[in-house]
Amino acid sequence: MIEKLHQYKEELEKASAKTSEEIELLRVRFLGQKGVLKELFGVFKTVPNEHKKEFGKQLNELKNLAQEKINQLKTSTSTIEDAHGAAEDLTLPGNFKELGSRHPISLVRQEIIDIFAGIGFSISEGPEVEDDWHNFTALNFPEEHPARDMQDTFFVENKSGDEDLVLRTHTSSVQVRIMEGGKPPIRTISPGKVFRNEAISARSHCIFHQIEGLYIDKAVSFADLMQTLQYFASEFFGPNAKIRMRPSYFPFTEPSAEVDVWWGLESESDYKITKGTGWLEIMGCGMVDPNVLTNCGIDPNEYSGYAFGMGIERIAMNRYGIDDIRMFFENDIRFLRQFKSAF
Ligand code: PHE
């Protein structure tokens, strides 16, 4: 019997199985229900007592050997099969995580911010739901004055009822908050979303973005304003950028102007966008009205300042040659994916 055990041991030691099927066959032969070990344990019962100790020892050794051998074969073939076999097809395409891109409005806003930050402007923000005081009254829009109609306002239902709330129609509301909250010199830009109850077309939308600029100090003049905007235009549009200023009216600036940038008149859509003039209006500006300074607690005899407010969409349209403002809000991935940038 001992002889037989030795033969089995030898067989196991030599056994080589390359696939999981072959290993399974080996396992069944030695450790299965009708396998070698089962049979030998049956024989063990009939072995005379004086040999039981020796036979039992050999038998256990054989059992351990069988188990070890099978485990060892399993680990080595599974690594081989993982690398070469059917378990994983390494020629399949990987799982790609598509990288997003920044929205063109964010890109242009950042570029504008960087230009003004470079000449000492800080960045400030205010609320989108604004009260009547900050959006209109403090900015010198008298009660019931038709100037309020210049900006078609979305009114917000105010449950507490003590003041009128609106979706801000311009970022000029932030000017008021800054002047109320701080002492000159003030030099800040305020980017943000604004809302107007306007019909949506290729040129205008009911939601858009502005960047407000405000500079208050002693002896600030209109020449400072022109110089700053000229600088901005050549930084943003390039040294050959053409801009022009047209006299205009805003209740909160005096004098006031509108700034146009040369868009061109080459294609049919240029005519459409510029209403046939070739010029595209990108901002309003002017010297802060003394009434506004007074409303915000700043002495107009001591300080003066300028303000400007520009529409980011118009500028982004110019930058990227987009002829329909609605593209910015449609979230069409084919449109958005064109604006890759280094984060
Ligand atoms: N708030 C004005 C608008 O939205 C723009 C503006 C800002 C004009 C600051 C003058 C000064 O049309």
Short mmCIF file of C-alpha atoms and ligand atoms in Angstrom, two decimals:
data_model
loop_
_atom_site.label_atom_id
_atom_site.label_comp_id
_atom_site.label_asym_id
_atom_site.label_seq_id
_atom_site.Cartn_x
_atom_site.Cartn_y
_atom_site.Cartn_z
CA MET A 1 0.00 0.00 0.00
CA ILE A 2 2.78 2.37 0.98
CA GLU A 3 4.24 1.65 -2.41
CA LYS A 4 1.06 2.83 -4.07
CA LEU A 5 1.06 6.03 -2.07
CA HIS A 6 4.54 6.78 -3.33
CA GLN A 7 3.43 6.26 -6.91
CA TYR A 8 0.59 8.72 -6.43
CA LYS A 9 2.97 11.24 -4.92
CA GLU A 10 5.24 10.94 -7.90
CA GLU A 11 2.32 11.32 -10.27
CA LEU A 12 1.25 14.50 -8.52
CA GLU A 13 4.70 15.99 -8.51
CA LYS A 14 5.07 15.48 -12.21
CA ALA A 15 1.54 16.57 -13.06
CA SER A 16 1.36 19.57 -15.32
CA ALA A 17 -1.94 21.08 -16.29
CA LYS A 18 -2.05 24.08 -18.58
CA THR A 19 -5.68 25.00 -18.78
CA SER A 20 -8.38 25.29 -16.15
CA GLU A 21 -10.08 22.20 -17.62
CA GLU A 22 -6.95 20.10 -17.13
CA ILE A 23 -6.59 21.30 -13.56
CA GLU A 24 -10.18 20.39 -12.88
CA LEU A 25 -9.54 16.85 -14.17
CA LEU A 26 -6.56 16.52 -11.87
CA ARG A 27 -8.59 17.79 -8.94
CA VAL A 28 -11.36 15.27 -9.61
CA ARG A 29 -8.83 12.44 -9.94
CA PHE A 30 -7.26 13.12 -6.55
CA LEU A 31 -9.74 15.06 -4.45
CA GLY A 32 -13.09 14.27 -6.07
CA GLN A 33 -15.92 12.22 -4.55
CA LYS A 34 -14.62 9.08 -6.24
CA GLY A 35 -11.03 10.19 -6.32
CA VAL A 36 -7.77 8.60 -5.23
CA LEU A 37 -7.79 10.06 -1.73
CA LYS A 38 -11.36 9.02 -1.01
CA GLU A 39 -10.41 5.50 -2.01
CA LEU A 40 -7.23 5.51 0.09
CA PHE A 41 -9.07 6.76 3.15
CA GLY A 42 -11.41 3.83 2.62
CA VAL A 43 -8.42 1.49 2.53
CA PHE A 44 -7.03 3.16 5.67
CA LYS A 45 -9.85 1.61 7.72
CA THR A 46 -8.65 -1.88 6.78
CA VAL A 47 -4.97 -1.28 7.48
CA PRO A 48 -3.74 -3.25 10.50
CA ASN A 49 -3.34 -1.12 13.62
CA GLU A 50 0.45 -1.33 13.77
CA HIS A 51 0.71 0.26 10.30
CA LYS A 52 -2.05 2.85 10.77
CA LYS A 53 0.29 5.53 12.12
CA GLU A 54 2.72 5.37 9.22
CA PHE A 55 0.01 4.98 6.58
CA GLY A 56 -2.07 7.82 8.05
CA LYS A 57 0.94 10.14 7.98
CA GLN A 58 1.72 9.33 4.36
CA LEU A 59 -1.93 9.70 3.43
CA ASN A 60 -2.19 13.17 4.96
CA GLU A 61 1.00 14.18 3.18
CA LEU A 62 -0.48 13.04 -0.10
CA LYS A 63 -3.69 14.98 0.55
CA ASN A 64 -1.81 18.19 1.35
CA LEU A 65 0.40 17.72 -1.65
CA ALA A 66 -2.64 17.31 -3.90
CA GLN A 67 -4.24 20.46 -2.56
CA GLU A 68 -1.08 22.51 -2.81
CA LYS A 69 -0.37 21.33 -6.32
CA ILE A 70 -3.83 22.20 -7.53
CA ASN A 71 -3.81 25.67 -5.94
CA GLN A 72 -0.42 26.36 -7.40
CA LEU A 73 -1.49 25.29 -10.89
CA LYS A 74 -4.62 27.42 -10.59
CA THR A 75 -2.76 30.62 -9.77
CA SER A 76 -0.21 30.21 -12.52
CA THR A 77 -2.74 29.42 -15.26
CA SER A 78 -5.14 32.19 -14.21
CA THR A 79 -2.43 34.81 -14.64
CA ILE A 80 -1.58 33.40 -18.01
CA GLU A 81 -5.22 33.31 -19.05
CA ASP A 82 -5.76 36.88 -17.86
CA ALA A 83 -2.92 38.04 -19.98
CA HIS A 84 -3.57 36.00 -23.11
CA GLY A 85 -6.86 34.24 -22.81
CA ALA A 86 -10.49 35.03 -23.35
CA ALA A 87 -10.89 36.64 -19.90
CA GLU A 88 -10.13 40.12 -21.22
CA ASP A 89 -9.85 41.34 -24.79
CA LEU A 90 -7.07 43.88 -24.71
CA THR A 91 -7.77 45.00 -28.24
CA LEU A 92 -11.13 46.50 -27.26
CA PRO A 93 -11.22 50.32 -27.14
CA GLY A 94 -10.80 51.80 -23.65
CA ASN A 95 -13.38 53.68 -21.63
CA PHE A 96 -12.83 57.29 -22.53
CA LYS A 97 -13.89 60.06 -20.19
CA GLU A 98 -14.59 62.99 -22.43
CA LEU A 99 -12.97 66.17 -21.26
CA GLY A 100 -15.35 69.12 -21.04
CA SER A 101 -14.58 72.56 -22.41
CA ARG A 102 -15.20 75.98 -20.95
CA HIS A 103 -18.22 77.90 -22.13
CA PRO A 104 -17.32 80.71 -24.54
CA ILE A 105 -18.99 83.21 -22.19
CA SER A 106 -16.75 82.06 -19.32
CA LEU A 107 -13.68 82.28 -21.54
CA VAL A 108 -14.43 85.82 -22.66
CA ARG A 109 -15.44 86.93 -19.17
CA GLN A 110 -12.13 85.63 -17.82
CA GLU A 111 -10.18 87.36 -20.54
CA ILE A 112 -11.88 90.69 -19.81
CA ILE A 113 -11.38 90.25 -16.07
CA ASP A 114 -7.69 89.54 -16.60
CA ILE A 115 -7.23 92.72 -18.64
CA PHE A 116 -8.81 94.92 -15.97
CA ALA A 117 -7.20 93.03 -13.08
CA GLY A 118 -3.89 93.84 -14.75
CA ILE A 119 -4.52 97.57 -14.34
CA GLY A 120 -5.58 97.40 -10.73
CA PHE A 121 -9.31 96.64 -10.80
CA SER A 122 -10.66 94.32 -8.10
CA ILE A 123 -13.52 91.90 -8.78
CA SER A 124 -16.85 92.19 -7.01
CA GLU A 125 -20.26 90.61 -7.26
CA GLY A 126 -23.83 91.34 -6.21
CA PRO A 127 -27.17 89.50 -6.03
CA GLU A 128 -29.19 88.60 -9.13
CA VAL A 129 -32.48 89.20 -7.33
CA GLU A 130 -32.20 92.86 -6.47
CA ASP A 131 -34.36 95.46 -4.78
CA ASP A 132 -35.73 98.50 -6.53
CA TRP A 133 -33.33 100.81 -4.71
CA HIS A 134 -30.14 99.19 -5.97
CA ASN A 135 -31.38 98.44 -9.49
CA PHE A 136 -33.16 101.78 -10.10
CA THR A 137 -33.73 104.41 -7.44
CA ALA A 138 -30.17 104.87 -6.20
CA LEU A 139 -29.09 104.99 -9.84
CA ASN A 140 -31.14 108.12 -10.36
CA PHE A 141 -34.14 106.52 -12.04
CA PRO A 142 -36.93 108.63 -10.51
CA GLU A 143 -40.13 106.88 -9.44
CA GLU A 144 -42.54 106.57 -12.42
CA HIS A 145 -39.88 107.96 -14.74
CA PRO A 146 -40.06 106.62 -18.31
CA ALA A 147 -36.34 105.81 -18.12
CA ARG A 148 -37.38 102.69 -16.21
CA ASP A 149 -38.97 101.50 -19.41
CA MET A 150 -35.55 101.48 -21.08
CA GLN A 151 -35.07 98.15 -19.41
CA ASP A 152 -37.95 95.71 -19.56
CA THR A 153 -37.96 94.39 -16.07
CA PHE A 154 -38.87 91.00 -14.65
CA PHE A 155 -40.57 91.67 -11.32
CA VAL A 156 -40.25 89.13 -8.54
CA GLU A 157 -43.19 88.43 -6.27
CA ASN A 158 -42.16 89.51 -2.81
CA LYS A 159 -44.12 87.71 -0.10
CA SER A 160 -43.02 90.05 2.70
CA GLY A 161 -44.17 92.92 0.49
CA ASP A 162 -42.10 95.74 1.98
CA GLU A 163 -40.00 96.40 -1.09
CA ASP A 164 -40.13 95.72 -4.82
CA LEU A 165 -37.87 92.94 -5.97
CA VAL A 166 -36.66 92.54 -9.54
CA LEU A 167 -34.27 90.33 -11.46
CA ARG A 168 -31.48 92.86 -11.92
CA THR A 169 -31.64 94.42 -15.35
CA HIS A 170 -27.98 95.42 -15.29
CA THR A 171 -24.86 94.98 -13.19
CA SER A 172 -24.95 98.72 -12.36
CA SER A 173 -26.77 97.62 -9.19
CA VAL A 174 -23.43 96.32 -7.95
CA GLN A 175 -21.93 99.83 -8.32
CA VAL A 176 -24.41 101.04 -5.71
CA ARG A 177 -23.60 98.24 -3.30
CA ILE A 178 -19.86 98.84 -3.64
CA MET A 179 -20.13 102.60 -3.15
CA GLU A 180 -22.47 102.18 -0.17
CA GLY A 181 -20.12 99.69 1.37
CA GLY A 182 -16.73 101.30 0.87
CA LYS A 183 -14.75 104.50 0.67
CA PRO A 184 -12.97 105.81 -2.44
CA PRO A 185 -10.65 105.15 -4.09
CA ILE A 186 -12.78 102.40 -5.62
CA ARG A 187 -11.64 100.55 -8.70
CA THR A 188 -13.63 97.41 -9.38
CA ILE A 189 -15.27 95.31 -12.05
CA SER A 190 -18.42 93.29 -11.43
CA PRO A 191 -19.24 90.44 -13.79
CA GLY A 192 -22.70 88.87 -13.65
CA LYS A 193 -25.91 87.65 -15.18
CA VAL A 194 -28.68 90.12 -15.99
CA PHE A 195 -32.29 89.69 -17.05
CA ARG A 196 -34.62 91.62 -19.35
CA ASN A 197 -38.10 90.87 -20.49
CA GLU A 198 -37.21 91.09 -24.17
CA ALA A 199 -38.17 89.08 -27.21
CA ILE A 200 -35.50 86.52 -28.00
CA SER A 201 -33.82 87.02 -31.38
CA ALA A 202 -30.41 86.62 -33.03
CA ARG A 203 -29.37 89.91 -31.37
CA SER A 204 -30.95 89.86 -27.94
CA HIS A 205 -31.88 87.44 -25.22
CA CYS A 206 -33.77 87.70 -21.95
CA ILE A 207 -30.73 86.47 -20.01
CA PHE A 208 -27.27 87.72 -20.74
CA HIS A 209 -24.02 88.70 -19.05
CA GLN A 210 -22.43 92.03 -18.32
CA ILE A 211 -19.25 93.31 -16.79
CA GLU A 212 -19.59 96.53 -14.90
CA GLY A 213 -16.63 98.80 -14.27
CA LEU A 214 -16.43 101.50 -11.63
CA TYR A 215 -13.64 103.90 -10.77
CA ILE A 216 -14.13 106.56 -8.09
CA ASP A 217 -11.34 108.78 -6.85
CA LYS A 218 -10.34 112.43 -6.64
CA ALA A 219 -10.32 114.19 -10.02
CA VAL A 220 -11.28 111.29 -12.25
CA SER A 221 -12.16 112.65 -15.69
CA PHE A 222 -13.78 111.55 -18.93
CA ALA A 223 -10.28 111.38 -20.45
CA ASP A 224 -9.43 108.65 -17.91
CA LEU A 225 -12.50 106.73 -19.03
CA MET A 226 -11.61 107.02 -22.72
CA GLN A 227 -8.04 106.03 -22.07
CA THR A 228 -9.05 102.95 -20.07
CA LEU A 229 -11.53 101.77 -22.71
CA GLN A 230 -9.05 102.37 -25.47
CA TYR A 231 -6.54 100.28 -23.57
CA PHE A 232 -9.12 97.55 -23.04
CA ALA A 233 -10.06 97.48 -26.73
CA SER A 234 -6.50 97.19 -27.94
CA GLU A 235 -5.71 94.49 -25.37
CA PHE A 236 -8.82 92.51 -26.22
CA PHE A 237 -9.37 93.06 -29.93
CA GLY A 238 -5.76 93.67 -30.90
CA PRO A 239 -3.73 96.85 -31.50
CA ASN A 240 -5.72 97.66 -34.64
CA ALA A 241 -9.11 97.47 -32.94
CA LYS A 242 -11.46 100.24 -33.94
CA ILE A 243 -13.87 101.60 -31.39
CA ARG A 244 -15.98 104.73 -31.37
CA MET A 245 -17.93 106.62 -28.73
CA ARG A 246 -21.38 108.04 -29.37
CA PRO A 247 -23.13 110.45 -27.00
CA SER A 248 -25.93 108.68 -25.20
CA TYR A 249 -28.13 108.82 -22.15
CA PHE A 250 -28.22 106.85 -18.92
CA PRO A 251 -29.89 108.22 -15.78
CA PHE A 252 -26.85 107.32 -13.66
CA THR A 253 -24.07 108.87 -15.77
CA GLU A 254 -23.53 112.37 -17.05
CA PRO A 255 -22.22 112.75 -19.66
CA SER A 256 -22.94 109.32 -21.10
CA ALA A 257 -21.72 107.49 -24.16
CA GLU A 258 -22.13 104.25 -26.00
CA VAL A 259 -19.09 102.40 -27.29
CA ASP A 260 -19.16 100.56 -30.60
CA VAL A 261 -16.60 98.16 -31.98
CA TRP A 262 -16.03 97.73 -35.70
CA TRP A 263 -17.55 94.39 -36.73
CA GLY A 264 -17.30 94.69 -40.50
CA LEU A 265 -19.74 94.60 -43.37
CA GLU A 266 -18.64 91.70 -45.47
CA SER A 267 -21.35 89.09 -45.27
CA GLU A 268 -25.10 89.13 -45.17
CA SER A 269 -25.03 88.22 -41.49
CA ASP A 270 -22.75 91.22 -40.78
CA TYR A 271 -25.53 93.42 -42.16
CA LYS A 272 -28.09 91.65 -40.01
CA ILE A 273 -26.07 91.86 -36.80
CA THR A 274 -24.98 95.48 -37.19
CA LYS A 275 -28.22 96.67 -38.76
CA GLY A 276 -26.23 97.69 -41.80
CA THR A 277 -23.81 100.01 -40.00
CA GLY A 278 -20.84 97.69 -39.56
CA TRP A 279 -20.60 98.81 -35.92
CA LEU A 280 -21.65 96.72 -32.98
CA GLU A 281 -22.51 98.35 -29.71
CA ILE A 282 -20.67 96.65 -26.86
CA MET A 283 -21.03 98.94 -23.89
CA GLY A 284 -22.51 101.96 -22.21
CA CYS A 285 -20.40 104.28 -20.11
CA GLY A 286 -20.13 107.73 -18.60
CA MET A 287 -19.17 109.83 -15.59
CA VAL A 288 -21.05 108.74 -12.46
CA ASP A 289 -23.88 111.24 -11.93
CA PRO A 290 -23.35 113.37 -8.78
CA ASN A 291 -26.84 112.33 -7.60
CA VAL A 292 -25.74 108.70 -7.62
CA LEU A 293 -22.63 109.52 -5.57
CA THR A 294 -24.81 111.37 -3.05
CA ASN A 295 -27.32 108.49 -2.91
CA CYS A 296 -24.46 106.16 -2.06
CA GLY A 297 -22.95 108.38 0.62
CA ILE A 298 -20.02 109.76 -1.40
CA ASP A 299 -19.45 113.52 -1.54
CA PRO A 300 -19.59 114.59 -5.23
CA ASN A 301 -17.64 117.74 -4.38
CA GLU A 302 -14.72 115.66 -3.27
CA TYR A 303 -14.89 112.68 -5.60
CA SER A 304 -15.77 111.91 -9.19
CA GLY A 305 -15.68 108.73 -11.18
CA TYR A 306 -16.59 106.82 -14.27
CA ALA A 307 -18.61 103.68 -14.88
CA PHE A 308 -19.07 101.37 -17.82
CA GLY A 309 -21.09 98.27 -18.49
CA MET A 310 -20.39 95.87 -21.32
CA GLY A 311 -22.31 92.93 -22.72
CA ILE A 312 -20.20 89.77 -22.73
CA GLU A 313 -22.31 88.01 -25.39
CA ARG A 314 -21.80 90.75 -27.97
CA ILE A 315 -18.07 90.69 -27.37
CA ALA A 316 -17.92 86.89 -27.51
CA MET A 317 -19.84 86.97 -30.81
CA ASN A 318 -17.22 89.28 -32.21
CA ARG A 319 -14.37 87.20 -30.84
CA TYR A 320 -15.60 83.87 -32.24
CA GLY A 321 -17.59 84.98 -35.28
CA ILE A 322 -20.92 83.78 -33.86
CA ASP A 323 -23.89 85.41 -35.53
CA ASP A 324 -26.70 84.28 -33.26
CA ILE A 325 -26.77 85.04 -29.52
CA ARG A 326 -29.12 82.11 -28.92
CA MET A 327 -26.27 79.65 -29.54
CA PHE A 328 -24.84 80.51 -26.11
CA PHE A 329 -27.86 79.20 -24.26
CA GLU A 330 -28.81 76.11 -26.22
CA ASN A 331 -26.15 73.82 -24.74
CA ASP A 332 -25.61 72.14 -28.07
CA ILE A 333 -22.53 70.04 -27.48
CA ARG A 334 -21.41 70.44 -31.12
CA PHE A 335 -21.24 74.18 -30.53
CA LEU A 336 -19.69 74.05 -27.05
CA ARG A 337 -16.98 71.55 -27.85
CA GLN A 338 -15.30 74.03 -30.21
CA PHE A 339 -14.14 76.20 -27.33
CA LYS A 340 -11.27 74.24 -25.88
CA SER A 341 -8.87 76.03 -23.62
CA ALA A 342 -6.17 75.30 -21.14
CA PHE A 343 -7.83 75.24 -17.73
N1 PHE B 1 -26.17 99.61 -17.15
C1 PHE B 1 -26.15 100.05 -18.52
C2 PHE B 1 -26.91 99.05 -19.37
O1 PHE B 1 -27.13 97.97 -18.95
C3 PHE B 1 -24.74 100.16 -19.03
C4 PHE B 1 -23.96 101.23 -18.32
C5 PHE B 1 -23.19 100.90 -17.25
C6 PHE B 1 -23.96 102.52 -18.78
C7 PHE B 1 -22.43 101.88 -16.61
C8 PHE B 1 -23.26 103.51 -18.17
C9 PHE B 1 -22.47 103.17 -17.08
O2 PHE B 1 -27.30 99.36 -20.49
#
